Coordinates of C-alpha atoms and ligand atoms in Angstrom, one line a residue:
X918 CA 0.0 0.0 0.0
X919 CA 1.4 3.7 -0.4
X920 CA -0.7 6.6 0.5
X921 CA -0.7 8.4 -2.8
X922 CA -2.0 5.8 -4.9
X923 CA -4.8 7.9 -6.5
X924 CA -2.5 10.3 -8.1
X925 CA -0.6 7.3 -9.9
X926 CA -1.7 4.7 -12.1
X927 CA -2.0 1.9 -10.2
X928 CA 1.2 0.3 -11.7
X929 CA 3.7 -1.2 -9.2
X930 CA 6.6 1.4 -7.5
X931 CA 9.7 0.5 -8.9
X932 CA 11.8 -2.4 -6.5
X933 CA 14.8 0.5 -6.8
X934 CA 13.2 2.9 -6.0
X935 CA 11.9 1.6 -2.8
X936 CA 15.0 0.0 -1.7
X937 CA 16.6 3.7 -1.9
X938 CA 13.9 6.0 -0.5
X939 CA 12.5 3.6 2.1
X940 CA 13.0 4.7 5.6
X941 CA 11.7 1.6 7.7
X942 CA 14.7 -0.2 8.4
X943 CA 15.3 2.5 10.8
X944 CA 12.2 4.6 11.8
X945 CA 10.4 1.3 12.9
X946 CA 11.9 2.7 16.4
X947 CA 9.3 5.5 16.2
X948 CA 6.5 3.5 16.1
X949 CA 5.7 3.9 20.3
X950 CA 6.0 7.8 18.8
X951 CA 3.8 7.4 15.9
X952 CA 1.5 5.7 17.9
X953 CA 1.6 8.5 20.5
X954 CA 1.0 10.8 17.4
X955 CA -1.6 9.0 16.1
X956 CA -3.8 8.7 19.5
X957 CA -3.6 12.8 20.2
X958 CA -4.9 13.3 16.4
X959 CA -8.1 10.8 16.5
X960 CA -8.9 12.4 19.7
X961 CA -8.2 15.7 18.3
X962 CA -10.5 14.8 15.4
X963 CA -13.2 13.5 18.0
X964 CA -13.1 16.4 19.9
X965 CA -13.6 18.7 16.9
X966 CA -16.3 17.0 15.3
X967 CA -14.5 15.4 12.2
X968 CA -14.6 11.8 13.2
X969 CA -17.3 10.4 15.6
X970 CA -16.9 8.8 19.0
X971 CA -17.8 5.3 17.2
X972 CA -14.8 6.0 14.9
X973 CA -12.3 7.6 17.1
X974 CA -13.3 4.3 19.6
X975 CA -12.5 1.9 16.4
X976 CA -9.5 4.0 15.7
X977 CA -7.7 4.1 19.3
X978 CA -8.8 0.2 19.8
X979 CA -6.6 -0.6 16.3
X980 CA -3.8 1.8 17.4
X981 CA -4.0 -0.4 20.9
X982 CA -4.0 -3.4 18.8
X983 CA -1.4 -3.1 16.6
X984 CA 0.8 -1.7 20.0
X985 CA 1.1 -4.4 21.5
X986 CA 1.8 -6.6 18.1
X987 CA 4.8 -4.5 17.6
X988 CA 5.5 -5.2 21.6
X989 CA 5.3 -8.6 21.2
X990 CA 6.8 -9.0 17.6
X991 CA 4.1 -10.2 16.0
X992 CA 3.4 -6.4 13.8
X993 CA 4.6 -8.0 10.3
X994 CA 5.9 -5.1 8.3
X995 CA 4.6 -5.6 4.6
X996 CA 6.9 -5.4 1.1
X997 CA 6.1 -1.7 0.3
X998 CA 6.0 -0.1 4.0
X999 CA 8.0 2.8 3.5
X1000 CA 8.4 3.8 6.8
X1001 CA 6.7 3.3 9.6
X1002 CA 4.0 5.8 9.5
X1003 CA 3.1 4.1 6.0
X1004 CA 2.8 1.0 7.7
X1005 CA 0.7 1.9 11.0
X1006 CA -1.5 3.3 8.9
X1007 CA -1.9 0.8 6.8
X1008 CA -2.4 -2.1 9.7
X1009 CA -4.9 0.1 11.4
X1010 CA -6.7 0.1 8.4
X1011 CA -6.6 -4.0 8.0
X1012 CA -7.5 -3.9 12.0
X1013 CA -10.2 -1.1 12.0
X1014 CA -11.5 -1.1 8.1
X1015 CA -13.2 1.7 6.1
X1016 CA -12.9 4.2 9.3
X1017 CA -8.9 3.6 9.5
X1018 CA -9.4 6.2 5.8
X1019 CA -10.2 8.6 8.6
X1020 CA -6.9 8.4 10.4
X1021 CA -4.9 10.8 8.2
X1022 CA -7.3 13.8 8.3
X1023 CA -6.0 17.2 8.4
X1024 CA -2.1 15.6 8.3
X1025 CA 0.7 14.6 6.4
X1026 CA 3.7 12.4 7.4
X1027 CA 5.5 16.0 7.2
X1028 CA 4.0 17.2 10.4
X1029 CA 3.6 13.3 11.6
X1030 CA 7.3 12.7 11.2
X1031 CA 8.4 16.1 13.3
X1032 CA 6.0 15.1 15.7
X1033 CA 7.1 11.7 16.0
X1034 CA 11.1 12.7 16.1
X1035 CA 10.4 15.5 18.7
X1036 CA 9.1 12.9 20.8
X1037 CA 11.7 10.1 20.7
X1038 CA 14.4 13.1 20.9
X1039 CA 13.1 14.9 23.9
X1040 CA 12.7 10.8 25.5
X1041 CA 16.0 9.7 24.2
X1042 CA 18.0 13.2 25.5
X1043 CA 16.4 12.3 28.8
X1044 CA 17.9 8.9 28.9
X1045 CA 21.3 9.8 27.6
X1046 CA 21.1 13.1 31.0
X1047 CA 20.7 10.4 32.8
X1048 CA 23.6 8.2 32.0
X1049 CA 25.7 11.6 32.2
X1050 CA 24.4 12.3 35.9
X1051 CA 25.5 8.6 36.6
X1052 CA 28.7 9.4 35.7
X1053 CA 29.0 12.9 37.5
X1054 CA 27.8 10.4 40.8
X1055 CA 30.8 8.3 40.4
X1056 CA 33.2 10.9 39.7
X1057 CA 31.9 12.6 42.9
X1058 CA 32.4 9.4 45.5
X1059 CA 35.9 8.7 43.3
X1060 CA 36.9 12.5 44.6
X1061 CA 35.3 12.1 48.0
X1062 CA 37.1 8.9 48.7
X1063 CA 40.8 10.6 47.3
X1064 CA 41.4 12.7 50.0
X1065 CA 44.0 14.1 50.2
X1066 CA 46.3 11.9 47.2
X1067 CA 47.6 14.2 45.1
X1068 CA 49.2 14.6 41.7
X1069 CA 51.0 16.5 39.2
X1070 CA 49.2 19.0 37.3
X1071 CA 50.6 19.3 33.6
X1072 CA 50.1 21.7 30.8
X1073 CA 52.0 20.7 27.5
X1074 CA 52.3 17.5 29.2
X1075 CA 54.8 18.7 31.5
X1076 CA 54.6 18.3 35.0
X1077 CA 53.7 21.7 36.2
X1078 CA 52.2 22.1 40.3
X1079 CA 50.8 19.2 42.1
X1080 CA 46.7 19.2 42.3
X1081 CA 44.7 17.2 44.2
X1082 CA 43.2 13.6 42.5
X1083 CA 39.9 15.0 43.7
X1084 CA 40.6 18.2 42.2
X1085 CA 41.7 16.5 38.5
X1086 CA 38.4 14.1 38.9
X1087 CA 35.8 16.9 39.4
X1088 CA 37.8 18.8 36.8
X1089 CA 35.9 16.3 34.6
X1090 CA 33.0 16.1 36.6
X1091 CA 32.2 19.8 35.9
X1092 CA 32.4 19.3 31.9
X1093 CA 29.9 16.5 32.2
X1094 CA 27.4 18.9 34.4
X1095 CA 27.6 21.5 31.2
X1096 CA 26.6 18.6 28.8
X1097 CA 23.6 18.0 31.4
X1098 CA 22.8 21.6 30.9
X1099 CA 23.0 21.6 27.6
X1100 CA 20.9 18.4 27.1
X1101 CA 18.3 20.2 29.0
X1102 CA 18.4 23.4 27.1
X1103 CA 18.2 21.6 24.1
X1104 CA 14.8 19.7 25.2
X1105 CA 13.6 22.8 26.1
X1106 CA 13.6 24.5 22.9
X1107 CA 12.8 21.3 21.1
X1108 CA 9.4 21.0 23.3
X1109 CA 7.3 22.2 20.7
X1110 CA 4.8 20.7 18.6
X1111 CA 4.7 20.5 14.7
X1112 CA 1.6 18.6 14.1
X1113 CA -1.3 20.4 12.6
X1114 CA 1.1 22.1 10.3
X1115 CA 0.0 19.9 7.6
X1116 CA 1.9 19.2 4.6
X1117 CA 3.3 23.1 5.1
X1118 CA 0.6 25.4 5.3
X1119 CA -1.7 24.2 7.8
X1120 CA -5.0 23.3 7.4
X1121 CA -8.9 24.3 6.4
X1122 CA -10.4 21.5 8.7
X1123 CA -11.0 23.2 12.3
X1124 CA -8.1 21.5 13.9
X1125 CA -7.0 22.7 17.2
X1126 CA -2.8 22.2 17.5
X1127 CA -2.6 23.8 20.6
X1128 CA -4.9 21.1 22.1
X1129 CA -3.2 18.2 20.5
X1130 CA 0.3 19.5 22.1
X1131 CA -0.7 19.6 25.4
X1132 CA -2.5 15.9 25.0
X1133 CA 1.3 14.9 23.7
X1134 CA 2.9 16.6 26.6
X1135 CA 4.4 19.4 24.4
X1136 CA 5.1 22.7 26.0
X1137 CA 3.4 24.2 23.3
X1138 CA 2.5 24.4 19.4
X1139 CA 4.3 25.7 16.5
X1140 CA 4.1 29.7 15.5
X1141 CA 4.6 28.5 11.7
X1142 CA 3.8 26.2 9.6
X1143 CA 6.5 26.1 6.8
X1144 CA 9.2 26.5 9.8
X1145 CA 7.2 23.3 11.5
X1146 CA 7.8 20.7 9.1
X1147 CA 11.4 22.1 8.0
X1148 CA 12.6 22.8 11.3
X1149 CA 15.3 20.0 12.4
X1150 CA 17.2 22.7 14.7
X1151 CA 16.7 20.2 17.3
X1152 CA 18.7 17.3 15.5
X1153 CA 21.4 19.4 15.1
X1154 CA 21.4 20.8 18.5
X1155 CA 20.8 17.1 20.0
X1156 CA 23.9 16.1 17.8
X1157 CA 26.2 19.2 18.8
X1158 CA 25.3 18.2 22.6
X1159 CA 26.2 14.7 21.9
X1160 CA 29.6 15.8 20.2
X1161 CA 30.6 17.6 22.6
X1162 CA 29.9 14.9 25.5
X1163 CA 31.5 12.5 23.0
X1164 CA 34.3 14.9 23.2
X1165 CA 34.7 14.9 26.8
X1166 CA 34.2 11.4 27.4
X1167 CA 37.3 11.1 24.5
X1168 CA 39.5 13.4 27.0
X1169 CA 38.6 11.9 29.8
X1170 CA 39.3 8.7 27.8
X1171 CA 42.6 10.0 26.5
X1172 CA 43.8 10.2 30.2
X1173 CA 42.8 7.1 31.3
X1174 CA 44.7 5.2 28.4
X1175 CA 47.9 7.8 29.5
X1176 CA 47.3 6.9 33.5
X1177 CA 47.2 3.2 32.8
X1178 CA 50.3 3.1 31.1
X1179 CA 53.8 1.7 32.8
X1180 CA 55.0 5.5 32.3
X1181 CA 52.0 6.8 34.0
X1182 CA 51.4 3.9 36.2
X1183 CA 48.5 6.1 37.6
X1184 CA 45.6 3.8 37.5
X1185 CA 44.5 0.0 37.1
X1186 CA 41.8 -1.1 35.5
X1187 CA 39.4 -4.1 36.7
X1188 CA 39.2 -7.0 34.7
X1189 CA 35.6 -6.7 34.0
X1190 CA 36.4 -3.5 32.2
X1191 CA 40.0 -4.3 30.6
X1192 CA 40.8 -6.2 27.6
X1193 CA 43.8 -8.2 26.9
X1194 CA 46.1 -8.9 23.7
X1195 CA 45.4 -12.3 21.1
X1196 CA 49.3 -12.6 21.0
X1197 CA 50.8 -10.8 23.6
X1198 CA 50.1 -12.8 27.2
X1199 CA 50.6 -9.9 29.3
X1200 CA 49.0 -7.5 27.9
X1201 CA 45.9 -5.1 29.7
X1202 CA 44.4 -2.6 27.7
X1203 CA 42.0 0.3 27.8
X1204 CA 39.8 -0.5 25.0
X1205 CA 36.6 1.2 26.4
X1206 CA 38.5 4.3 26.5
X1207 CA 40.3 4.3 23.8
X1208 CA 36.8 3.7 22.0
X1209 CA 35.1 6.4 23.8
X1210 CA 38.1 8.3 22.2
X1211 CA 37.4 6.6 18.5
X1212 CA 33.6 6.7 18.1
X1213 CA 33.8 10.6 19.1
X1214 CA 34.7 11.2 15.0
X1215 CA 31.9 10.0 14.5
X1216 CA 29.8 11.5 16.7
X1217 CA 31.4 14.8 15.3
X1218 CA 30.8 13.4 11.7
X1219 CA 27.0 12.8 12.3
X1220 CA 26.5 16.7 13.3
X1221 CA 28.8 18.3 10.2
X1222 CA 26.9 15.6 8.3
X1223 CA 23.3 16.8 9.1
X1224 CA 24.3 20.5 8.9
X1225 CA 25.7 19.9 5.3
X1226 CA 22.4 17.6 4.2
X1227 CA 20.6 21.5 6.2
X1228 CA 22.1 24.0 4.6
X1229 CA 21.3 24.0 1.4
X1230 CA 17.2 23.3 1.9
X1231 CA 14.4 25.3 0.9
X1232 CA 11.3 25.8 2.7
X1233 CA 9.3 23.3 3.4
X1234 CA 10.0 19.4 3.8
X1235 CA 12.4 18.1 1.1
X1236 CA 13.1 14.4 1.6
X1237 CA 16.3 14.9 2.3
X1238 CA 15.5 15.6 5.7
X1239 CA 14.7 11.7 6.1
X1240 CA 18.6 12.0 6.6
X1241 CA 18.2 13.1 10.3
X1242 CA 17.6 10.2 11.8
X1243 CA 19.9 7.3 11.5
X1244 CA 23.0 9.9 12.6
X1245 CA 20.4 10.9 15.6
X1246 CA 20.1 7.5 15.8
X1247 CA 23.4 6.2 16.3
X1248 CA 24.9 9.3 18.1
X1249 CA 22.0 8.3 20.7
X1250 CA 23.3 4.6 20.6
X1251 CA 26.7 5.6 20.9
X1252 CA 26.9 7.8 23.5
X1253 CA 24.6 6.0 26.0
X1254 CA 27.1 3.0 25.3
X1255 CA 29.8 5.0 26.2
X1256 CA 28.5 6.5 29.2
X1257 CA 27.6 3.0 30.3
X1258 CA 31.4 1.3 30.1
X1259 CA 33.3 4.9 30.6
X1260 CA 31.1 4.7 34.0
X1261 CA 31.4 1.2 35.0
X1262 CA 35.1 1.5 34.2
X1263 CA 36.0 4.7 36.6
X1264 CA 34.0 3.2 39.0
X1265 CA 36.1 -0.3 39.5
X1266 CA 39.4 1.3 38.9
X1267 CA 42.1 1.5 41.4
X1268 CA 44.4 4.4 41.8
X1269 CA 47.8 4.3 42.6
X1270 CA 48.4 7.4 45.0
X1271 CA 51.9 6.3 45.4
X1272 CA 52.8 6.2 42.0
X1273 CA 50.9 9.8 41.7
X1274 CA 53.1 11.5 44.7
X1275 CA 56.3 10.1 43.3
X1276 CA 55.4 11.2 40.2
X1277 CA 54.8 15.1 42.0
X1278 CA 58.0 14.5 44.4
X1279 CA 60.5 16.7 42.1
X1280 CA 60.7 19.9 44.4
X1281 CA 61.1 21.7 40.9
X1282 CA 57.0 21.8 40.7
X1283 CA 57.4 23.8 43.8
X1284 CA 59.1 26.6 42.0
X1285 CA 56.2 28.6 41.5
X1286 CA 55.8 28.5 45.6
X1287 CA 58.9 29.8 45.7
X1288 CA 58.7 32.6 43.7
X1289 CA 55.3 33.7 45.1
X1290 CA 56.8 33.3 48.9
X1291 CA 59.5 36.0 47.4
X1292 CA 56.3 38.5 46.2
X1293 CA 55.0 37.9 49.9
X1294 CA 58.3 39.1 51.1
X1295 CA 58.0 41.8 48.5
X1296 CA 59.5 41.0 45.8
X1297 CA 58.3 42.0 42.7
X1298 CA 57.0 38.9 40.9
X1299 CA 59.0 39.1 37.7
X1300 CA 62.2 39.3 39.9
X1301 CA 61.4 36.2 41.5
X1302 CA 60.4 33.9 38.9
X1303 CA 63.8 34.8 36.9
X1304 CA 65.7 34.0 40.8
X1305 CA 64.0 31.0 41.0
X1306 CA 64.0 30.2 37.5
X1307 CA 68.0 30.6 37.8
X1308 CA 68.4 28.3 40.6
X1309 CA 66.4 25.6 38.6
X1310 CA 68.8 26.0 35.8
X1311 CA 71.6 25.9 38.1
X1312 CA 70.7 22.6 39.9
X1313 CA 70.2 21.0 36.5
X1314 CA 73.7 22.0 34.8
X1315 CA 75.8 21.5 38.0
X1316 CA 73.6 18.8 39.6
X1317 CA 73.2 20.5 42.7
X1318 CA 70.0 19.3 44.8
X1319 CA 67.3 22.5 44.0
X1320 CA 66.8 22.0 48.0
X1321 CA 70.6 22.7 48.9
X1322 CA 70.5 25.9 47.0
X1323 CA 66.9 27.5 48.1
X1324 CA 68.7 26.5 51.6
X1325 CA 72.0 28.6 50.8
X1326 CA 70.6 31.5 49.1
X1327 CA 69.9 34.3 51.2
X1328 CA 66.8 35.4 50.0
X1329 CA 65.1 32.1 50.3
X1330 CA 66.5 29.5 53.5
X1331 CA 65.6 27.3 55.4
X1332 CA 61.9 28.4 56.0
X1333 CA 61.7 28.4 51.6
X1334 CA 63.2 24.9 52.1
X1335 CA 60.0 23.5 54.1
X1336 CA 57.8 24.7 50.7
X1337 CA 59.8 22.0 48.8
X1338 CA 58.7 19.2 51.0
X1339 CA 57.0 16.6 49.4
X1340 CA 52.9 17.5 49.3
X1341 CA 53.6 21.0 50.7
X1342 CA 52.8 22.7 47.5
X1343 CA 49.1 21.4 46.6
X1344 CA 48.4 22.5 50.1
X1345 CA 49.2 26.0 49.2
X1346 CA 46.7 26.6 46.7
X1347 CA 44.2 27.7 48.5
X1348 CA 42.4 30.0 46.3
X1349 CA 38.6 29.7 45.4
X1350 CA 38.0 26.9 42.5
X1351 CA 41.8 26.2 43.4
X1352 CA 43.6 22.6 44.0
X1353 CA 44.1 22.4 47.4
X1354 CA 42.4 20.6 50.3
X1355 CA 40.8 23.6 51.6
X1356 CA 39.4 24.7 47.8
X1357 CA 38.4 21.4 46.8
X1358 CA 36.3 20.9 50.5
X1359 CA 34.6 24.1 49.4
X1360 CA 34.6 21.9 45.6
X1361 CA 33.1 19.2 46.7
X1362 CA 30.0 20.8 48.1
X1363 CA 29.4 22.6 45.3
X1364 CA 29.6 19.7 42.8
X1365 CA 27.7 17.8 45.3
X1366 CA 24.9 20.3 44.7
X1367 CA 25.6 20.7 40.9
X1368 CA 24.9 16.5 41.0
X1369 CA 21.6 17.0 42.4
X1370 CA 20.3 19.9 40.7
X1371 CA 21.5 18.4 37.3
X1372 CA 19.5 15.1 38.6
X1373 CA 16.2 17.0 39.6
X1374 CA 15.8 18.7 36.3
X1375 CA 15.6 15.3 35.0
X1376 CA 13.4 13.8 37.6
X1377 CA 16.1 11.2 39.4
X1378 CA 17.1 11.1 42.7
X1379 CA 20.5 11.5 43.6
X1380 CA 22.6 8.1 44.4
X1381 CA 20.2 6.4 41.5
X1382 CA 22.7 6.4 39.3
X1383 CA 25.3 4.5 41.6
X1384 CA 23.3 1.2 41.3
X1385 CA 22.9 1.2 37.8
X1386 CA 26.7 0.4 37.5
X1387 CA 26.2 -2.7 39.4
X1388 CA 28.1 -4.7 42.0
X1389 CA 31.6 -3.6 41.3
X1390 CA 30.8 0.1 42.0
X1391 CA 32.4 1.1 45.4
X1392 CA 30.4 2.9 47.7
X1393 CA 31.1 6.3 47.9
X1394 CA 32.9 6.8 50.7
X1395 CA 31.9 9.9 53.4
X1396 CA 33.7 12.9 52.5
X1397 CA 37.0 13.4 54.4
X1398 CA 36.4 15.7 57.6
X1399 CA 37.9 18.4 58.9
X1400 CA 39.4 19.8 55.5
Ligands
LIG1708 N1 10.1 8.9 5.8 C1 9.9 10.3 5.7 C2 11.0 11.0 6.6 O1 11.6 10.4 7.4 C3 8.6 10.6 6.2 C4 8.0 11.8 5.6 C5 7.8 11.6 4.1 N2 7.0 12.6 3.6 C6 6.9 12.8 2.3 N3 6.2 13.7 1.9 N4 7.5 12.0 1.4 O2 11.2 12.2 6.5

């Protein structure tokens, strides 16, 4: 069956043709959206007087019908079911008979397919939040249970000043509360309802739109018609959201490959969430991030993909826009994946605090200290970063101990000496949003809060997501006192 057959001569659609323009294979995961769409428009259609009660009754009881077939896998999809709305229609009309004609009053599969993506979007960006707050949980009991273990902090990959492991975690954990942010923004603005725009120009049936978004749960309806069935702003917004996680799950990802290497040394992954080599016995390996790194190409390449099938479109639908969904699709797929093992992985890892202070125990990442203890004494800062600066040059040509000579110089001493001790530094930064243990107290609070607001917005309650990562979590530990 198609739905256009009176304009054509009856003669059968080319098998080509079909093959290339059919969109079932992958909008069949609408269909609890189409069905959704389909209920608010028969009882739209009651309500204004276009079908009856008898019809809208035979109507809904098909739509029920052929529900919970597709629940139960008995729906057969038919050769020549474009997509999916082609073939509810079509099965509601075997189920219900000459009354399932009335089903498609006053709309096309242009404001049906909007409607129907808007609403497995706005679910689907709920779902992936969800996996993000998870994750924000775990990095927040990871930093609770540090302590006090610090690190060093690099820039250009150099060790730079020592930071606290809790600091460094909730580094991550504050990029992953903007992606819940923006998830949320972006459902916002996508909360709008297209159907009742027709084809493009609305309608001269007495629909009512407004009434059938609220029945769907929309915040509202479209302003415009031509914008309502064109408008895939929400795709690409979804996408760019999804990116950008991708993209911080790849750092994130990037670091954990770095840490759990013998240079590093850092961290050790569980079992569960390791991998090992075909040929090479000994092998562990970080395949879960190093994927979270790989599939965040793609993730990019779905959003420049859908902008480029955008930007050259005129008003209103142009099939091209059938394009949107398998990248939304996937980048969906993806990400929740990612979330799931990136999660579960941080989670069960171990952290080797020793390894991290050795790795910060060269007094040079002190130097800084140094210099500003000089501007305290009044100094002028430039002054003291080229002193201190020298004295780092001069212990590494004449392999003189950096402590020995702060000690000897008379500027500095033996009270500068004390800065160089071995986790002095990272207590010394004690500025707001700083590393340090008094900072990151002050941190902690604030991310726990940030955890739970990003988790009301979306309706969980915080320490949900701990359980969904399953036995081998750790329970958070209580947050160190007296910080
Ligand atoms: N499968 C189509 C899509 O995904 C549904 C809308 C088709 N509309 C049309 N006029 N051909 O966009």
């Amino acid at each position: 069956m198609t739905l256009w057959q009176g304009r054509f001569g009856g003669g059968k659609q080319s098998d080509e043709m079909l093959a290339f323009t059919e969109s079932l294979s992958f909008d069949r995961r609408l269909a609890p959206d189409d069905i959704a769409c389909s209920r608010a428009h028969v009882l739209g259609l009651e309500r204004v007087g276009l079908v009856s009660h008898e019809e809208s009754g035979a109507l809904l009881s098909a739509l029920a019908q052929a529900e919970e077939e597709l629940a139960e896998g008995s729906f057969t999809f038919k050769q020549g079911d474009e997509d999916i709305h082609t073939a509810l229609e079509r099965r509601v009309t075997e189920i219900a008979g000459e009354v399932g004609a009335r089903l498609h009053t006053g709309r096309s599969r242009n404001d049906q397919v909007a409607t129907d993506l808007r609403l497995f979007t706005k679910r689907a960006l709920c779902e992936v939040a969800k996996g993000v707050i998870t994750l924000e949980e775990v990095l927040l009991a990871r930093a609770e249970e540090a302590g006090d273990a610090y690190l060093p902090g690099y820039t250009h990959m150099q060790r730079a000043q020592p930071v606290l492991l809790a600091h460094h975690l909730l580094a991550h954990g504050w990029a992953l509360s903007r992606d819940v942010d923006r998830l949320a923004a972006t459902r916002r603005r996508l909360d709008v309802s297209p159907l009742g725009a027709g084809a493009l120009a609305g309608s001269s049936l007495p629909l009512d739109p407004d009434w059938v978004a609220r029945e769907l749960g929309f915040g509202g309806r479209f302003e415009n018609s031509l914008d309502a069935v064109s408008d895939r702003d929400f795709v690409a917004e979804a996408l760019f959201d999804l990116a950008l996680l991708g993209t911080h799950l790849s750092r994130l990802g990037e670091e954990v490959v770095l840490w759990c290497s013998a240079e590093f040394g850092f961290l050790h992954l569980a079992d569960a969430y390791a991998t090992g080599s075909s040929m090479m016995p000994q092998k562990k390996n970080a395949d879960i991030a190093e994927l979270a790194r790989g599939k965040t190409g793609r993730l990019v390449g779905h959003l420049a993909g859908l902008l480029t099938t955008l930007k050259g479109l005129p008003l209103a639908y142009n099939r091209d826009l059938q394009e949107d969904k398998e990248p939304l699709m996937d980048s969906i797929d993806q990400t929740e994946r990612a979330l799931d093992a990136i999660t579960g992985l941080i989670a069960t890892a171990t952290f080797d605090t020793q390894a991290m202070a050795r790795a910060a125990a060269d007094p040079a990442l002190s130097a800084t200290d140094l210099a500003e203890w000089l501007v305290l004494k009044g100094m002028p800062f430039r002054r003291s970063h080229e002193l201190v600066g020298g004295l780092v040059r001069d212990s590494l040509e004449r392999h003189v101990p950096l402590t020995e000579l702060v000690a000897a110089h008379p500027s500095l001493g033996s009270e500068a000496v004390t800065l160089l001790e071995a986790g002095v530094a990272v207590t010394r930064r004690t500025t707001p949003g700083g590393a340090g243990p008094v900072a990151v107290a002050a941190q902690l609070e604030r991310f726990t809060a940030a955890v739970r607001a990003d988790a009301e917005r979306f309706g969980l309650h915080v320490g949900a997501g701990l359980g969904r990562v399953g036995a081998a979590a750790p329970a958070p530990a209580p947050s160190p006192s007296g910080r």
